[in-house]
Amino acid sequence: MDRRQLLGLGLSKLWLTAFGTAAMALAQTPGPALAAERRPGRKPAGGASSRPRLVMLDPGHGGNDPGAIGTRGTFEKEVTLDIAREVARILAGRTNVAVKLTRRDDRFLALDERVALTREAGADLFVSIHADSAPNADARGLSAYILSEKASDSFASRLAQQENQADRFGKPGSFGGGRIVKDILLDLTARHTRHASLAARQLLVEGAGKELRLLENPMRSANFAVLKAPDVPSVLVETGFLSNPRDEEILRDATARRVVSRVLAREIAGVLSNPAFA
């Protein structure tokens, strides 16, 4: 029995114990998240499959959710989409990496939808790209975050609270999952997934820091809803903060964004080929 089947079995047992008949009825008519649970999963590095390893790029925000708006009117949703498209274009030239995006245009996606798309694709790595407003205007530079029920610090906690409000821009009932399902999936997050997420965060930050400015203490963690895929290593990357005038100046410049994109593409490819991530 593979890891995905074990996870599904553990989920079923937990539901039956905690929620009785109602959980049994829900298990018989699974929603999108549980349907994805039963789909064939990704294969680990070094296995029988020689297919390229798949990264799912997630441009933050979109549609009627602009994300952060800089003092010069820079929209986060536009910055993240442009960077994600360029990262995808660069990675498409590599034979050992496959790329998908959660969105390729200016549309709204609920946080659960982003997770479901990633799991359905059988992604090996999920990278959510952002350029938020920081809790303080002095904060600037690239940083990366992984999932943790308890935040590493107040800065990361406030960012997660801010990001998790994105679903307020969707129509009521337009996104699936539900709080109970989210909490169960968080509890069942695989140990391997967390270890791989930790490795991915470290490799991304250390590599990017050779060329890009980093936030003080650039590796943090918090309870980000978009990172809750239990079987896909996931990292949220803040390419900078639009609340900082200097970061906004960089992120609104097309040439500077190309540099950020090139560095991210290089480091993502490096993560996927690194034995520490396998």
Coordinates of C-alpha atoms in Angstrom, one line a residue:
M1 CA 0.0 0.0 0.0
D2 CA 1.6 3.3 -1.0
R3 CA 1.7 6.6 0.9
R4 CA -1.4 8.1 -0.8
Q5 CA -3.5 5.0 0.0
L6 CA -2.3 5.0 3.6
L7 CA -3.2 8.7 3.9
G8 CA -6.7 8.1 2.4
L9 CA -7.2 5.2 4.9
G10 CA -6.2 7.3 7.8
L11 CA -8.5 10.1 6.7
S12 CA -11.5 7.7 6.4
K13 CA -10.9 6.2 9.9
L14 CA -10.5 9.7 11.4
W15 CA -13.8 10.8 9.8
L16 CA -15.7 7.7 10.9
T17 CA -14.5 8.1 14.5
A18 CA -15.0 11.8 14.8
F19 CA -18.2 12.4 12.7
G20 CA -20.1 9.0 12.6
T21 CA -22.8 8.6 10.1
A22 CA -22.5 12.1 8.6
A23 CA -18.8 11.4 7.9
M24 CA -19.7 8.1 6.3
A25 CA -22.2 9.8 4.0
L26 CA -19.6 12.4 3.1
A27 CA -17.1 9.7 2.3
Q28 CA -19.5 8.1 -0.1
T29 CA -19.9 11.4 -2.0
P30 CA -16.5 13.0 -1.9
G31 CA -15.9 16.6 -2.7
P32 CA -13.1 17.9 -4.9
A33 CA -10.4 17.6 -2.3
L34 CA -11.2 13.9 -1.5
A35 CA -11.7 13.0 -5.2
A36 CA -8.2 14.3 -5.8
E37 CA -7.0 12.2 -2.9
R38 CA -7.9 9.0 -4.9
R39 CA -6.1 10.1 -8.1
P40 CA -2.7 8.6 -8.9
G41 CA -0.1 10.6 -7.1
R42 CA 3.3 11.9 -8.0
K43 CA 6.2 9.4 -8.1
P44 CA 9.3 10.1 -6.0
A45 CA 12.7 10.9 -7.5
G46 CA 14.8 7.9 -8.4
G47 CA 11.7 5.7 -9.0
A48 CA 10.9 3.7 -12.1
S49 CA 9.4 6.7 -13.9
S50 CA 11.7 8.9 -15.9
R51 CA 9.1 11.6 -16.5
P52 CA 10.0 15.2 -15.9
R53 CA 9.3 16.5 -12.3
L54 CA 6.3 18.8 -12.3
V55 CA 6.2 22.1 -10.5
M56 CA 2.9 24.0 -10.1
L57 CA 3.4 27.7 -10.1
D58 CA 0.7 29.7 -8.4
P59 CA 0.5 33.4 -9.2
G60 CA -1.1 34.9 -6.0
H61 CA -4.5 36.7 -6.1
G62 CA -6.2 37.6 -9.4
G63 CA -9.5 38.7 -10.8
N64 CA -11.4 40.9 -8.3
D65 CA -8.7 40.2 -5.7
P66 CA -5.9 42.6 -6.5
G67 CA -3.7 41.5 -3.6
A68 CA -1.5 44.3 -2.3
I69 CA -1.5 47.6 -4.0
G70 CA 1.7 49.7 -3.8
T71 CA 1.9 53.4 -3.1
R72 CA 2.5 53.9 -6.9
G73 CA -0.5 51.8 -7.8
T74 CA 1.3 48.5 -8.5
F75 CA -1.1 45.6 -8.3
E76 CA 0.3 42.4 -6.7
K77 CA -1.9 40.2 -8.9
E78 CA -0.2 41.6 -12.0
V79 CA 3.3 41.3 -10.6
T80 CA 2.8 37.7 -9.6
L81 CA 1.3 36.6 -12.9
D82 CA 4.1 38.2 -14.9
I83 CA 6.8 36.6 -12.8
A84 CA 5.1 33.2 -12.9
R85 CA 4.7 33.3 -16.7
E86 CA 8.3 34.1 -17.1
V87 CA 9.5 31.4 -14.7
A88 CA 7.3 28.9 -16.6
R89 CA 8.7 30.1 -20.0
I90 CA 12.3 29.6 -18.7
L91 CA 11.6 26.2 -17.1
A92 CA 9.8 25.0 -20.3
G93 CA 13.3 24.9 -21.9
R94 CA 14.5 22.2 -19.5
T95 CA 14.0 18.6 -20.4
N96 CA 13.8 17.4 -16.8
V97 CA 11.1 19.8 -15.6
A98 CA 7.4 20.2 -16.4
V99 CA 5.5 23.3 -15.5
K100 CA 1.8 24.1 -14.9
L101 CA 0.2 27.3 -13.6
T102 CA -2.9 27.6 -11.4
R103 CA -3.9 30.6 -13.5
R104 CA -2.5 32.0 -16.7
D105 CA -4.7 35.1 -16.9
D106 CA -6.4 37.6 -14.6
R107 CA -8.9 35.4 -12.9
F108 CA -10.0 34.7 -9.3
L109 CA -9.2 31.3 -7.8
A110 CA -10.2 30.3 -4.3
L111 CA -7.4 29.0 -2.1
D112 CA -8.9 25.5 -2.0
E113 CA -9.1 25.5 -5.8
R114 CA -5.4 26.2 -6.1
V115 CA -4.6 23.3 -3.8
A116 CA -7.0 21.0 -5.6
L117 CA -5.5 21.8 -9.0
T118 CA -2.1 21.1 -7.7
R119 CA -3.1 17.7 -6.3
E120 CA -5.0 16.7 -9.3
A121 CA -2.0 17.4 -11.5
G122 CA 0.2 15.2 -9.3
A123 CA 2.7 18.0 -8.8
D124 CA 6.1 17.3 -7.3
L125 CA 6.4 20.9 -6.0
F126 CA 4.0 23.8 -5.4
V127 CA 5.4 27.3 -5.4
S128 CA 2.9 30.2 -4.6
I129 CA 4.3 33.5 -5.8
H130 CA 3.5 36.7 -4.0
A131 CA 4.5 40.4 -3.4
D132 CA 2.3 41.3 -0.4
S133 CA 2.2 44.2 2.0
A134 CA 4.4 43.5 5.0
P135 CA 3.4 44.0 8.6
N136 CA 5.8 46.9 8.6
A137 CA 6.8 49.3 5.8
D138 CA 10.6 48.8 6.4
A139 CA 10.5 45.1 5.5
R140 CA 11.9 44.3 2.1
G141 CA 13.5 41.5 0.2
L142 CA 12.7 37.9 -0.8
S143 CA 11.5 35.4 1.7
A144 CA 9.9 31.9 1.7
Y145 CA 7.3 30.3 3.9
I146 CA 6.1 26.7 4.6
L147 CA 3.1 25.4 6.4
S148 CA 3.0 25.3 10.1
E149 CA 0.0 25.3 12.5
K150 CA 2.0 27.5 14.8
A151 CA 3.7 30.5 13.1
S152 CA 7.4 30.9 13.4
D153 CA 6.9 34.6 14.4
S154 CA 4.3 37.3 14.5
F155 CA 5.5 38.6 11.1
A156 CA 4.7 35.3 9.4
S157 CA 1.5 34.9 11.3
R158 CA 0.2 38.3 10.2
L159 CA 1.1 37.5 6.6
A160 CA -0.8 34.2 6.7
Q161 CA -3.9 35.9 8.2
Q162 CA -3.8 38.4 5.5
E163 CA -3.4 35.8 2.7
N164 CA -6.0 33.5 4.1
Q165 CA -8.6 36.3 3.7
A166 CA -8.3 36.1 -0.1
D167 CA -11.4 33.8 -0.3
R168 CA -13.6 36.8 0.7
F169 CA -13.4 37.9 -2.9
G170 CA -15.1 34.8 -4.2
K171 CA -18.8 34.1 -4.4
P172 CA -20.4 32.4 -1.4
G173 CA -20.2 28.6 -1.8
S174 CA -17.9 28.9 -4.8
F175 CA -15.0 27.1 -3.2
G176 CA -14.9 23.7 -1.7
G177 CA -13.3 21.9 1.2
G178 CA -14.8 23.4 4.4
R179 CA -13.0 24.1 7.6
I180 CA -13.3 20.6 9.0
V181 CA -11.8 19.1 5.9
K182 CA -9.0 21.6 5.9
D183 CA -8.2 20.9 9.6
I184 CA -8.2 17.1 9.0
L185 CA -5.9 17.4 6.0
L186 CA -3.6 19.6 8.0
D187 CA -3.4 17.0 10.8
L188 CA -2.7 14.3 8.2
T189 CA 0.1 16.2 6.4
A190 CA 2.7 13.6 5.6
R191 CA 6.1 13.8 7.4
H192 CA 7.8 13.4 4.0
T193 CA 5.9 16.4 2.6
R194 CA 7.0 18.6 5.5
H195 CA 10.6 17.5 5.2
A196 CA 10.6 18.1 1.5
S197 CA 9.0 21.5 2.0
L198 CA 11.7 22.4 4.5
A199 CA 14.4 21.3 2.0
A200 CA 12.7 23.3 -0.9
R201 CA 12.5 26.4 1.2
Q202 CA 16.1 26.3 2.3
L203 CA 17.4 25.5 -1.2
L204 CA 15.3 28.3 -2.8
V205 CA 16.3 31.0 -0.3
E206 CA 20.0 30.1 -0.2
G207 CA 20.2 30.0 -4.0
A208 CA 18.2 33.2 -4.5
G209 CA 20.2 35.0 -1.9
K210 CA 23.3 34.8 -4.1
E211 CA 21.7 37.4 -6.4
L212 CA 18.7 38.9 -4.8
R213 CA 18.2 40.9 -1.6
L214 CA 16.7 38.7 1.2
L215 CA 14.3 39.7 4.0
E216 CA 15.9 39.6 7.5
N217 CA 15.2 36.0 8.6
P218 CA 14.0 34.9 5.2
M219 CA 12.9 31.4 6.0
R220 CA 9.6 31.4 8.1
S221 CA 6.5 29.4 8.5
A222 CA 2.8 30.0 9.3
N223 CA -0.7 28.5 8.7
F224 CA -1.1 29.5 5.1
A225 CA -4.3 27.9 3.6
V226 CA -2.8 27.7 0.1
L227 CA 0.0 25.4 1.4
K228 CA -2.2 22.7 2.8
A229 CA -1.9 20.0 0.2
P230 CA -0.9 17.0 2.4
D231 CA 1.0 15.2 -0.3
V232 CA 2.7 18.0 -2.3
P233 CA 5.7 19.8 -0.9
S234 CA 4.7 23.5 -0.9
V235 CA 6.4 26.8 -0.5
L236 CA 5.1 30.4 -0.6
V237 CA 7.7 32.9 -2.0
E238 CA 7.4 36.6 -1.3
T239 CA 9.4 38.2 -4.1
G240 CA 9.4 41.4 -2.2
F241 CA 6.8 43.7 -0.5
L242 CA 4.8 46.3 -2.3
S243 CA 4.4 48.1 1.0
N244 CA 8.1 49.0 0.7
P245 CA 8.9 51.8 -1.8
R246 CA 12.2 50.3 -3.0
D247 CA 10.7 46.8 -3.4
E248 CA 7.8 48.3 -5.3
E249 CA 10.2 50.2 -7.6
I250 CA 11.9 46.9 -8.4
L251 CA 8.8 44.8 -8.9
R252 CA 7.1 47.3 -11.2
D253 CA 10.1 47.4 -13.5
A254 CA 9.9 44.7 -16.2
T255 CA 13.6 44.3 -16.5
A256 CA 14.0 43.8 -12.7
R257 CA 11.2 41.2 -12.8
R258 CA 13.0 39.3 -15.5
V259 CA 16.0 39.0 -13.1
V260 CA 13.7 37.8 -10.3
S261 CA 12.1 35.3 -12.6
R262 CA 15.4 33.9 -13.9
V263 CA 16.7 33.4 -10.4
L264 CA 13.5 31.7 -9.3
A265 CA 13.5 29.4 -12.3
R266 CA 17.1 28.4 -11.7
E267 CA 16.5 27.6 -8.1
I268 CA 13.2 25.7 -8.6
A269 CA 15.0 23.5 -11.2
G270 CA 17.8 23.0 -8.7
V271 CA 15.3 22.0 -6.0
L272 CA 13.7 19.4 -8.2
S273 CA 17.0 17.8 -9.0
N274 CA 18.5 18.0 -5.5
P275 CA 18.7 14.7 -3.6
A276 CA 17.8 16.5 -0.4
F277 CA 14.4 17.2 -1.8
A278 CA 13.7 13.7 -3.0

